CSV table of C-alpha atoms in Angstrom, one decimal:
chain,number,residue,atom,x,y,z
A,24,MET,CA,-57.5,38.4,-18.1
A,25,TRP,CA,-59.4,36.2,-20.3
A,26,HIS,CA,-57.0,36.6,-23.2
A,27,CYS,CA,-53.8,36.6,-21.3
A,28,PHE,CA,-55.2,33.0,-20.5
A,29,PHE,CA,-56.0,31.7,-23.4
A,30,PHE,CA,-52.0,33.3,-25.0
A,31,THR,CA,-50.8,31.3,-22.1
A,32,LEU,CA,-53.2,28.4,-23.0
A,33,MET,CA,-52.1,28.7,-27.1
A,34,LEU,CA,-48.0,28.8,-25.7
A,35,VAL,CA,-48.3,26.0,-23.8
A,36,ARG,CA,-50.1,23.7,-26.1
A,37,ASN,CA,-47.3,25.0,-28.8
A,38,ILE,CA,-44.4,24.1,-26.9
A,39,ALA,CA,-46.5,20.4,-26.5
A,40,GLY,CA,-46.7,20.3,-29.6
A,41,SER,CA,-42.8,21.2,-30.8
A,42,ILE,CA,-42.2,18.0,-28.4
A,43,CYS,CA,-44.5,15.5,-29.2
A,44,LEU,CA,-43.2,16.2,-32.8
A,45,GLN,CA,-39.7,15.9,-31.6
A,46,PHE,CA,-40.0,12.6,-30.0
């Protein structure tokens, strides 16, 4: 459960970082 939560958190951060880099 916990590592699944951390994986989702890292995934969201990665996607958000990619969007920020595009703008």
